[in-house]
Short mmCIF file of C-alpha atoms (C1' of nucleotides) in Angstrom, two decimals:
data_model
loop_
_atom_site.label_atom_id
_atom_site.label_comp_id
_atom_site.label_asym_id
_atom_site.label_seq_id
_atom_site.Cartn_x
_atom_site.Cartn_y
_atom_site.Cartn_z
CA MET A 1 27.09 62.55 43.72
CA GLU A 2 23.51 63.59 44.34
CA GLY A 3 22.72 61.47 47.31
CA TYR A 4 20.67 63.66 49.54
CA PRO A 5 18.28 61.67 51.67
CA ILE A 6 15.27 63.66 50.65
CA GLY A 7 12.05 62.17 51.87
CA GLN A 8 13.73 59.30 53.52
CA HIS A 9 14.61 58.94 57.16
CA LYS A 10 15.65 56.49 59.80
CA HIS A 11 16.20 58.69 62.75
CA ILE A 12 16.08 62.34 62.90
CA THR A 13 17.90 63.63 59.86
CA PRO A 14 19.04 66.90 61.34
CA PRO A 15 20.61 69.69 59.30
CA LYS A 16 23.87 68.36 60.67
CA ALA A 17 24.95 67.49 57.16
CA ALA A 18 26.69 70.76 57.50
CA ASN A 19 30.38 70.22 57.39
CA ARG A 20 31.14 67.63 54.78
CA GLU A 21 28.21 68.23 52.51
CA GLN A 22 28.69 71.93 52.80
CA ARG A 23 32.35 71.77 51.94
CA SER A 24 31.67 69.51 49.00
CA GLU A 25 29.06 71.94 47.78
CA GLU A 26 31.57 74.73 48.16
CA SER A 27 34.15 72.80 46.16
CA ARG A 28 31.64 72.21 43.40
CA ALA A 29 30.80 75.89 43.33
CA ARG A 30 34.45 76.93 43.27
CA ILE A 31 35.12 74.58 40.35
CA LEU A 32 32.11 75.93 38.46
CA LYS A 33 33.21 79.50 39.02
CA ALA A 34 36.78 78.89 37.95
CA ALA A 35 35.60 76.85 34.96
CA THR A 36 33.29 79.67 33.92
CA SER A 37 36.09 82.18 33.90
CA ILE A 38 38.54 79.94 32.07
CA PHE A 39 36.10 78.51 29.53
CA ALA A 40 34.87 82.04 28.85
CA GLU A 41 38.40 83.31 28.41
CA LYS A 42 39.93 80.50 26.36
CA GLY A 43 37.01 78.58 24.93
CA PRO A 44 36.23 74.89 25.18
CA GLU A 45 39.34 73.91 23.21
CA GLY A 46 41.78 76.32 24.79
CA ALA A 47 40.75 75.77 28.40
CA ARG A 48 42.94 73.41 30.40
CA VAL A 49 41.52 71.18 33.10
CA ASP A 50 44.64 71.60 35.22
CA GLU A 51 44.32 75.36 35.08
CA ILE A 52 40.70 75.20 36.17
CA ALA A 53 41.50 72.91 39.07
CA ASP A 54 44.38 75.17 40.00
CA GLN A 55 42.29 78.33 39.94
CA ALA A 56 39.54 76.62 41.91
CA GLY A 57 42.11 75.63 44.50
CA ILE A 58 41.20 71.96 44.38
CA ASN A 59 42.79 68.81 43.11
CA LYS A 60 42.09 67.74 39.57
CA ARG A 61 40.85 64.41 40.88
CA MET A 62 37.97 66.23 42.57
CA LEU A 63 37.01 67.96 39.38
CA TYR A 64 36.58 64.57 37.78
CA HIS A 65 34.80 63.34 40.88
CA TYR A 66 32.20 66.10 40.67
CA PHE A 67 31.86 66.57 36.94
CA GLY A 68 32.99 63.37 35.28
CA ASN A 69 34.91 64.88 32.40
CA LYS A 70 35.83 68.11 30.72
CA GLU A 71 32.96 68.15 28.28
CA ASN A 72 30.40 67.64 30.99
CA LEU A 73 31.97 70.38 33.07
CA TYR A 74 31.68 72.66 30.06
CA LEU A 75 28.00 71.78 29.69
CA GLU A 76 27.43 72.52 33.37
CA VAL A 77 29.16 75.85 32.90
CA LEU A 78 26.81 76.65 30.02
CA ARG A 79 23.75 75.71 32.03
CA TYR A 80 24.94 77.56 35.11
CA ASN A 81 25.58 80.76 33.22
CA TYR A 82 22.60 80.54 30.99
CA ASN A 83 20.36 80.54 34.03
CA LYS A 84 21.59 84.02 34.84
CA ILE A 85 19.52 85.43 32.03
CA TYR A 86 16.44 84.58 34.06
CA THR A 87 17.48 87.02 36.75
CA LEU A 88 16.36 89.87 34.55
CA SER A 89 13.64 88.32 32.41
CA LYS A 90 9.93 88.41 33.04
CA ASN A 91 9.55 91.75 34.79
CA ALA A 92 10.44 93.65 31.65
CA ILE A 93 6.97 93.46 30.18
CA ASN A 94 4.11 95.53 31.40
CA LEU A 95 1.39 95.62 28.79
CA ALA A 96 -0.13 98.66 30.44
CA ASP A 97 2.84 100.70 29.26
CA GLU A 98 3.41 102.06 25.78
CA PRO A 99 5.15 99.53 23.49
CA LYS A 100 7.98 101.97 23.04
CA VAL A 101 8.50 102.11 26.79
CA ASN A 102 8.35 98.35 27.08
CA VAL A 103 10.80 97.77 24.24
CA ALA A 104 13.20 100.39 25.58
CA ARG A 105 13.07 98.84 29.05
CA ALA A 106 13.68 95.33 27.72
CA ILE A 107 16.58 96.39 25.53
CA ARG A 108 18.08 98.36 28.39
CA ALA A 109 17.83 95.38 30.73
CA TYR A 110 19.40 93.09 28.16
CA PHE A 111 22.15 95.54 27.26
CA TYR A 112 23.22 96.09 30.86
CA PHE A 113 22.97 92.41 31.60
CA LEU A 114 25.54 91.82 28.84
CA ALA A 115 27.69 94.65 30.16
CA ASP A 116 27.71 93.04 33.59
CA ASN A 117 28.29 89.49 32.40
CA GLU A 118 31.34 89.31 30.20
CA ALA A 119 31.66 85.58 30.78
CA TYR A 120 28.13 85.08 29.51
CA VAL A 121 28.84 87.05 26.35
CA ARG A 122 32.00 85.10 25.61
CA LEU A 123 30.39 81.75 26.31
CA THR A 124 27.64 82.49 23.80
CA SER A 125 30.29 83.50 21.27
CA TRP A 126 32.26 80.30 21.72
CA GLU A 127 29.08 78.33 21.44
CA ALA A 128 28.14 80.02 18.17
CA LEU A 129 31.50 78.97 16.74
CA CYS A 130 31.96 75.55 18.30
CA VAL A 131 28.39 74.33 18.03
CA GLY A 132 28.35 70.69 17.09
CA ARG A 133 32.05 70.34 17.68
CA PHE A 134 33.04 70.29 21.30
CA THR A 135 29.72 69.66 22.94
CA GLY A 136 28.41 67.55 20.11
CA LYS A 137 25.09 69.34 20.07
CA LEU A 138 23.71 72.82 19.96
CA PHE A 139 22.69 74.95 22.87
CA PRO A 140 19.73 76.82 21.43
CA GLN A 141 18.83 78.35 24.73
CA PHE A 142 21.57 80.81 24.05
CA PHE A 143 19.23 82.50 21.69
CA ASP A 144 18.28 84.31 24.82
CA LEU A 145 16.04 87.17 23.78
CA ILE A 146 13.31 84.68 23.03
CA GLU A 147 13.39 83.67 26.67
CA LEU A 148 12.78 87.28 27.55
CA GLU A 149 9.48 87.15 25.74
CA PHE A 150 10.73 89.84 23.48
CA ASP A 151 8.59 88.59 20.65
CA ASP A 152 5.46 89.19 22.76
CA LEU A 153 6.61 92.75 23.15
CA ILE A 154 6.94 93.23 19.43
CA LYS A 155 3.63 91.53 18.70
CA ASP A 156 1.99 93.84 21.21
CA GLY A 157 3.63 96.80 19.51
CA ILE A 158 2.34 95.72 16.12
CA GLU A 159 -1.20 95.13 17.42
CA ARG A 160 -1.28 98.55 18.95
CA GLY A 161 -0.09 100.13 15.73
CA CYS A 162 3.23 101.43 17.02
CA ILE A 163 5.48 98.99 15.18
CA ARG A 164 5.38 98.54 11.41
CA PRO A 165 3.26 95.46 10.73
CA ASP A 166 5.41 94.26 7.85
CA ILE A 167 8.47 93.42 9.92
CA ASP A 168 9.58 89.84 10.49
CA ILE A 169 9.61 89.36 14.25
CA ARG A 170 12.33 86.72 14.15
CA GLN A 171 14.57 89.06 12.23
CA ALA A 172 13.77 91.95 14.55
CA ILE A 173 14.84 89.87 17.54
CA LEU A 174 18.03 88.79 15.81
CA SER A 175 18.78 92.42 15.00
CA VAL A 176 18.24 93.71 18.51
CA ARG A 177 20.36 90.92 19.86
CA ALA A 178 23.13 91.62 17.35
CA LEU A 179 23.13 95.34 18.10
CA CYS A 180 23.43 94.80 21.84
CA LEU A 181 26.02 92.03 21.63
CA ALA A 182 28.26 93.84 19.16
CA TYR A 183 29.75 96.20 21.73
CA PHE A 184 30.80 93.35 23.96
CA THR A 185 31.83 90.66 21.50
CA GLN A 186 33.90 93.20 19.56
CA ARG A 187 35.02 94.83 22.78
CA LYS A 188 38.76 94.62 22.26
CA ILE A 189 38.68 95.73 18.65
CA VAL A 190 36.32 98.59 19.49
CA GLN A 191 38.42 99.64 22.44
CA SER A 192 41.59 99.75 20.39
CA LEU A 193 39.94 101.61 17.52
CA TRP A 194 37.96 104.13 19.48
CA ARG A 195 40.66 104.57 22.10
CA GLU A 196 38.00 104.93 24.71
CA ASP A 197 36.83 102.91 27.69
CA ILE A 198 33.56 101.42 26.54
CA PHE A 199 32.73 100.41 30.07
CA SER A 200 32.46 103.86 31.50
CA GLU A 201 28.96 104.73 32.59
CA GLU A 202 28.56 107.54 30.04
CA MET A 203 29.88 105.45 27.18
CA LEU A 204 27.59 102.53 27.92
CA GLU A 205 24.62 104.83 28.12
CA ALA A 206 25.60 106.50 24.84
CA CYS A 207 25.84 103.11 23.13
CA LEU A 208 22.46 102.09 24.46
CA GLN A 209 20.91 105.35 23.28
CA HIS A 210 22.39 104.82 19.84
CA ILE A 211 20.79 101.37 19.69
CA LEU A 212 17.43 102.70 20.86
CA ASN A 213 17.50 105.53 18.33
CA LEU A 214 18.33 103.09 15.58
CA ILE A 215 15.57 100.71 16.59
CA PHE A 216 13.03 103.48 16.94
CA ASP A 217 13.80 105.67 13.98
CA GLY A 218 16.67 104.34 11.89
CA LEU A 219 19.63 106.41 10.84
CA PHE A 220 17.91 108.43 8.14
CA ILE A 221 15.65 111.39 8.46
CA MET B 1 75.95 57.19 -7.45
CA GLU B 2 75.43 55.64 -10.77
CA GLY B 3 73.67 56.93 -13.79
CA TYR B 4 70.29 55.30 -13.70
CA PRO B 5 68.89 53.52 -10.71
CA ILE B 6 68.34 49.91 -11.59
CA GLY B 7 64.91 48.44 -11.28
CA GLN B 8 63.34 51.81 -11.11
CA HIS B 9 61.22 52.64 -14.09
CA LYS B 10 61.49 56.19 -15.21
CA HIS B 11 58.57 56.61 -17.54
CA ILE B 12 57.29 59.81 -18.95
CA THR B 13 57.59 62.77 -16.65
CA PRO B 14 54.52 63.01 -14.41
CA PRO B 15 51.77 65.30 -15.69
CA LYS B 16 52.14 67.68 -12.76
CA ALA B 17 55.83 67.97 -13.50
CA ALA B 18 55.66 71.61 -14.33
CA ASN B 19 58.69 73.60 -13.43
CA ARG B 20 59.88 73.67 -9.88
CA GLU B 21 58.90 77.20 -9.05
CA GLN B 22 55.39 76.63 -10.30
CA ARG B 23 54.91 73.45 -8.30
CA SER B 24 56.22 75.05 -5.16
CA GLU B 25 53.80 77.90 -5.68
CA GLU B 26 51.01 75.41 -6.12
CA SER B 27 51.95 73.64 -2.91
CA ARG B 28 51.95 76.92 -1.02
CA ALA B 29 48.54 77.77 -2.40
CA ARG B 30 47.12 74.36 -1.54
CA ILE B 31 48.39 74.67 2.02
CA LEU B 32 46.89 78.14 2.36
CA LYS B 33 43.56 76.96 1.05
CA ALA B 34 43.41 73.94 3.32
CA ALA B 35 44.57 76.01 6.28
CA THR B 36 41.86 78.57 5.58
CA SER B 37 39.15 75.98 5.67
CA ILE B 38 40.44 74.25 8.78
CA PHE B 39 41.32 77.37 10.77
CA ALA B 40 37.91 78.79 9.87
CA GLU B 41 36.18 75.61 10.94
CA LYS B 42 38.06 74.81 14.14
CA GLY B 43 39.77 78.01 15.13
CA PRO B 44 43.44 78.62 15.88
CA GLU B 45 43.41 76.31 18.90
CA GLY B 46 41.33 73.52 17.45
CA ALA B 47 43.05 73.32 14.08
CA ARG B 48 45.63 70.56 13.73
CA VAL B 49 48.72 70.97 11.59
CA ASP B 50 48.58 67.34 10.53
CA GLU B 51 45.03 67.73 9.34
CA ILE B 52 45.92 70.79 7.30
CA ALA B 53 48.88 69.03 5.68
CA ASP B 54 46.68 66.04 5.01
CA GLN B 55 43.91 68.07 3.42
CA ALA B 56 46.44 70.00 1.35
CA GLY B 57 47.84 66.70 0.12
CA ILE B 58 51.41 67.57 1.12
CA ASN B 59 53.83 66.44 3.76
CA LYS B 60 53.88 68.27 7.06
CA ARG B 61 57.56 68.98 6.58
CA MET B 62 56.67 71.16 3.59
CA LEU B 63 54.17 73.13 5.60
CA TYR B 64 56.96 74.04 7.99
CA HIS B 65 59.23 74.69 5.06
CA TYR B 66 56.87 77.25 3.55
CA PHE B 67 55.34 78.79 6.65
CA GLY B 68 57.75 78.26 9.52
CA ASN B 69 55.23 77.37 12.18
CA LYS B 70 51.55 77.09 12.93
CA GLU B 71 51.12 80.62 14.24
CA ASN B 72 52.71 82.15 11.18
CA LEU B 73 50.55 80.00 8.93
CA TYR B 74 47.53 81.29 10.81
CA LEU B 75 48.67 84.87 10.29
CA GLU B 76 49.13 84.22 6.59
CA VAL B 77 45.63 82.77 6.47
CA LEU B 78 44.29 85.94 8.08
CA ARG B 79 46.14 88.16 5.64
CA TYR B 80 45.18 86.06 2.64
CA ASN B 81 41.48 86.11 3.53
CA TYR B 82 41.40 89.66 4.68
CA ASN B 83 42.58 90.77 1.29
CA LYS B 84 39.38 89.41 -0.20
CA ILE B 85 37.44 92.31 1.26
CA TYR B 86 39.23 94.53 -1.24
CA THR B 87 37.59 92.74 -4.10
CA LEU B 88 34.39 94.57 -3.39
CA SER B 89 35.54 97.78 -1.77
CA LYS B 90 36.08 101.12 -3.45
CA ASN B 91 33.52 100.93 -6.22
CA ALA B 92 30.62 101.15 -3.79
CA ILE B 93 30.77 104.89 -3.45
CA ASN B 94 29.54 107.26 -6.05
CA LEU B 95 29.00 110.67 -4.57
CA ALA B 96 26.82 111.64 -7.50
CA ASP B 97 24.16 109.24 -6.20
CA GLU B 98 21.77 109.81 -3.35
CA PRO B 99 23.26 108.90 0.05
CA LYS B 100 20.46 106.39 0.50
CA VAL B 101 21.41 104.69 -2.74
CA ASN B 102 25.07 104.69 -1.81
CA VAL B 103 24.45 103.26 1.64
CA ALA B 104 22.10 100.61 0.32
CA ARG B 105 24.63 99.60 -2.32
CA ALA B 106 27.49 99.39 0.18
CA ILE B 107 25.47 97.36 2.68
CA ARG B 108 24.29 95.06 -0.07
CA ALA B 109 27.85 94.49 -1.27
CA TYR B 110 29.05 93.80 2.25
CA PHE B 111 26.14 91.52 3.09
CA TYR B 112 26.58 89.36 0.01
CA PHE B 113 30.32 89.30 0.47
CA LEU B 114 29.73 87.75 3.89
CA ALA B 115 27.19 85.32 2.45
CA ASP B 116 29.76 84.18 -0.10
CA ASN B 117 32.68 83.96 2.30
CA GLU B 118 31.84 81.78 5.24
CA ALA B 119 35.52 81.25 6.02
CA TYR B 120 36.01 84.98 6.26
CA VAL B 121 33.11 85.37 8.68
CA ARG B 122 34.36 82.60 10.92
CA LEU B 123 37.94 83.84 10.89
CA THR B 124 36.81 87.27 12.06
CA SER B 125 34.78 85.62 14.81
CA TRP B 126 37.71 83.56 16.03
CA GLU B 127 39.87 86.65 15.94
CA ALA B 128 37.40 88.61 18.04
CA LEU B 129 37.55 85.90 20.69
CA CYS B 130 41.20 84.92 20.53
CA VAL B 131 42.70 88.36 20.09
CA GLY B 132 45.85 88.66 22.13
CA ARG B 133 45.96 84.96 22.78
CA PHE B 134 46.98 82.88 19.84
CA THR B 135 48.46 85.47 17.56
CA GLY B 136 49.72 87.60 20.39
CA LYS B 137 48.38 90.75 18.86
CA LEU B 138 45.23 92.11 17.40
CA PHE B 139 44.25 92.18 13.81
CA PRO B 140 42.39 95.46 13.62
CA GLN B 141 42.03 95.29 9.88
CA PHE B 142 39.21 92.93 10.55
CA PHE B 143 37.14 95.91 11.41
CA ASP B 144 36.50 95.83 7.75
CA LEU B 145 33.73 98.31 7.06
CA ILE B 146 36.18 101.11 7.74
CA GLU B 147 38.25 99.85 4.87
CA LEU B 148 35.19 100.19 2.70
CA GLU B 149 35.13 103.91 3.35
CA PHE B 150 31.77 103.48 4.87
CA ASP B 151 32.33 106.44 7.17
CA ASP B 152 32.77 108.70 4.16
CA LEU B 153 29.38 107.53 2.99
CA ILE B 154 27.77 108.45 6.27
CA LYS B 155 29.55 111.78 6.46
CA ASP B 156 28.32 112.56 2.98
CA GLY B 157 24.79 111.61 4.03
CA ILE B 158 24.96 113.92 7.04
CA GLU B 159 26.32 116.83 5.00
CA ARG B 160 23.56 116.46 2.49
CA GLY B 161 20.94 116.39 5.22
CA CYS B 162 19.72 112.84 4.66
CA ILE B 163 21.20 111.28 7.79
CA ARG B 164 20.50 112.58 11.28
CA PRO B 165 23.46 114.79 12.23
CA ASP B 166 23.50 113.66 15.85
CA ILE B 167 24.53 110.08 15.19
CA ASP B 168 27.95 108.79 16.18
CA ILE B 169 29.54 107.54 12.98
CA ARG B 170 31.67 104.95 14.75
CA GLN B 171 28.61 103.48 16.37
CA ALA B 172 26.68 103.53 13.12
CA ILE B 173 29.44 101.53 11.44
CA LEU B 174 29.55 99.05 14.30
CA SER B 175 25.79 98.66 14.08
CA VAL B 176 25.69 98.04 10.34
CA ARG B 177 28.49 95.56 10.68
CA ALA B 178 26.74 93.76 13.53
CA LEU B 179 23.45 93.57 11.66
CA CYS B 180 25.05 92.07 8.57
CA LEU B 181 27.30 89.65 10.44
CA ALA B 182 24.57 88.36 12.76
CA TYR B 183 22.96 86.13 10.14
CA PHE B 184 26.20 84.39 9.37
CA THR B 185 27.86 84.16 12.76
CA GLN B 186 24.65 82.85 14.30
CA ARG B 187 23.94 80.79 11.25
CA LYS B 188 23.55 77.42 12.92
CA ILE B 189 21.40 78.69 15.77
CA VAL B 190 19.24 80.68 13.37
CA GLN B 191 18.91 77.75 11.03
CA SER B 192 17.79 75.41 13.79
CA LEU B 193 15.36 77.93 15.26
CA TRP B 194 13.81 79.21 12.07
CA ARG B 195 13.91 75.82 10.40
CA GLU B 196 14.64 77.50 7.13
CA ASP B 197 17.59 77.61 4.77
CA ILE B 198 19.03 81.04 5.29
CA PHE B 199 21.15 80.66 2.20
CA SER B 200 18.33 80.48 -0.28
CA GLU B 201 18.25 83.45 -2.59
CA GLU B 202 14.89 84.70 -1.34
CA MET B 203 15.83 84.36 2.31
CA LEU B 204 19.09 86.25 1.88
CA GLU B 205 17.32 89.03 0.06
CA ALA B 206 14.64 89.21 2.75
CA CYS B 207 17.29 89.48 5.46
CA LEU B 208 19.06 92.23 3.57
CA GLN B 209 15.79 94.12 3.09
CA HIS B 210 15.10 93.86 6.80
CA ILE B 211 18.50 95.36 7.57
CA LEU B 212 18.01 98.16 5.08
CA ASN B 213 14.55 98.97 6.43
CA LEU B 214 15.92 99.04 9.95
CA ILE B 215 18.81 101.30 8.99
CA PHE B 216 16.60 103.64 7.00
CA ASP B 217 13.53 103.90 9.18
CA GLY B 218 13.83 101.85 12.36
CA LEU B 219 11.21 99.42 13.53
CA PHE B 220 8.67 101.93 14.78
CA ILE B 221 6.23 104.01 12.84
"C1'" DA C 1 76.71 64.29 -17.43
"C1'" DT C 2 77.43 66.17 -12.98
"C1'" DA C 3 76.95 69.19 -9.12
"C1'" DT C 4 73.82 71.90 -6.75
"C1'" DT C 5 69.79 72.94 -4.79
"C1'" DA C 6 64.99 72.64 -3.86
"C1'" DA C 7 60.92 69.55 -3.13
"C1'" DG C 8 59.43 65.80 -0.80
"C1'" DT C 9 59.02 61.70 2.70
"C1'" DA C 10 58.70 58.79 6.96
"C1'" DA C 11 59.80 58.22 11.31
"C1'" DC C 12 60.91 60.37 15.49
"C1'" DT C 13 61.03 63.66 19.78
"C1'" DG C 14 59.84 66.17 23.68
"C1'" DG C 15 56.44 68.50 25.84
"C1'" DT C 16 51.61 68.74 26.98
"C1'" DT C 17 47.13 67.21 28.54
"C1'" DA C 18 42.76 64.57 29.63
"C1'" DG C 19 41.91 61.22 32.48
"C1'" DT C 20 43.36 57.36 36.21
"C1'" DT C 21 45.36 54.86 40.06
"C1'" DA C 22 46.60 53.85 44.49
"C1'" DC C 23 46.67 55.96 48.51
"C1'" DT C 24 45.78 59.22 52.81
"C1'" DT C 25 42.85 62.12 55.68
"C1'" DA C 26 38.63 63.80 57.52
"C1'" DT C 27 33.78 63.19 58.78
"C1'" DA C 28 29.72 60.78 59.97
"C1'" DT C 29 27.22 56.46 61.48
"C1'" DT C 30 26.96 52.38 64.33
"C1'" DA D 1 35.72 53.48 69.72
"C1'" DA D 2 35.33 51.16 65.43
"C1'" DT D 3 33.83 51.29 60.93
"C1'" DA D 4 32.17 53.09 56.61
"C1'" DT D 5 32.23 56.53 53.42
"C1'" DA D 6 33.31 60.75 51.24
"C1'" DA D 7 36.94 64.37 50.42
"C1'" DG D 8 41.34 64.94 49.11
"C1'" DT D 9 46.40 64.17 47.22
"C1'" DA D 10 50.43 63.06 44.27
"C1'" DA D 11 52.17 60.65 40.90
"C1'" DC D 12 51.31 58.23 36.79
"C1'" DT D 13 49.78 56.96 31.83
"C1'" DA D 14 48.39 56.84 27.25
"C1'" DA D 15 47.35 59.65 23.60
"C1'" DC D 16 48.21 63.60 21.12
"C1'" DC D 17 50.52 67.10 18.68
"C1'" DA D 18 53.84 70.91 17.14
"C1'" DG D 19 57.96 70.78 15.40
"C1'" DT D 20 62.55 68.12 13.79
"C1'" DT D 21 65.84 64.88 11.80
"C1'" DA D 22 67.94 62.26 8.52
"C1'" DC D 23 67.12 60.96 4.32
"C1'" DT D 24 65.45 60.36 -0.92
"C1'" DT D 25 63.89 62.17 -5.30
"C1'" DA D 26 63.59 65.51 -8.88
"C1'" DA D 27 64.72 69.77 -11.45
"C1'" DT D 28 67.97 73.25 -12.97
"C1'" DA D 29 72.58 75.36 -13.80
"C1'" DT D 30 77.26 74.52 -15.13
#
DNA sequence: ATATTAAGTAACTGGTTAGTTACTTATATT
DNA sequence: AATATAAGTAACTAACCAGTTACTTAATAT
């Protein structure tokens, strides 16, 4: 399990740990990666442990050795993927800039993060549906825009008189999130209806612009 | 066999002893209703045939008699629930009215339809995730706003100079749909974060107003 | 009334799947 | 080199579940 001799020593504890520890770490990572793809594709109910082990190229026994059981593996997958949202966070806000610029930059970052992380999008969708069923409890972290300090952005915009003061910030966040997610959660339906590759560079940019226009000015004149 | 089975008391005909056709129709309806609730709750993979039969108060054999197999039952559930969208459709458009009035009325009808039909919302969500997996093919009808002739509304608005002419109608429909659905698909997360009952009359109306404001004017001043 | 047919039941079947057992192989420590 | 421990394997098991079988009961037509 997690038996690194951290502060403890008898003799020199050289970075020899290499081979075995390294390989075990690799196995763990391979399982997590395979599990991500299969849980994202088929959901917590549809995913099969054997298929995950197979795709990871390890024996099922090892999966249980590293992760205990299917539910815990699923939770690890959620944690592992949720952490990815932090890779973009934080640097989106620069209070020196215009609120409009800040909001546009944050939405753009979020939108392209979703475009690049299909597994993440699907995992959040499964979670929204299965909450309280498979994992037994809710994973509120998946309400990710909050983590991006998006509400600070909006507050700043209101204070500086750029954003209408009467809006409900919680609802604004939910709306932005919904607008960005829609393209990717409805991907297959959209693709079959529009008969167009949503993931082309131009199309993605057009979708993003549509969202920004809507957020900034609405649809009406 | 003999005339009357001995020892078996044949009292008055049971109260439910309507004619055969009627009872069979009732059984079918009960199965469909139970299946709707369980497929909506647990999805096509998580739903159990035994549980559906149990909840419908009929024998599993009868479920197979009426619906053939689980997948076909699921398809019937989709069809049955999808048809509900027609109950509101059509009467939303009145080209004599202002486009703004028409759009507001259509969005309001759609929003409250979703609020009143949790099963419908969840079925569309499962479909978006499971498309091409459980049913083998996609159920594009679930892109429901199109059925509501919402695009005609927007076209009318553009022609009459109320709606910006540069917007992509397909994207506008997707956006409206996403904004309305978000409250209900993310219901549990929202409820736990906001610590408020989204389904109170005031809250629903506030959410709808937020959507309408966003659609009409955006968030910025 | 009797034959026919549909509605209904309980118990079973065969395939699947999460999780386990009993064992072998490789690596590190003494 | 011997031993301890972790990584790894194949085959198994118990539970589950979609779908079936063999049968009984009830309603309708003749």
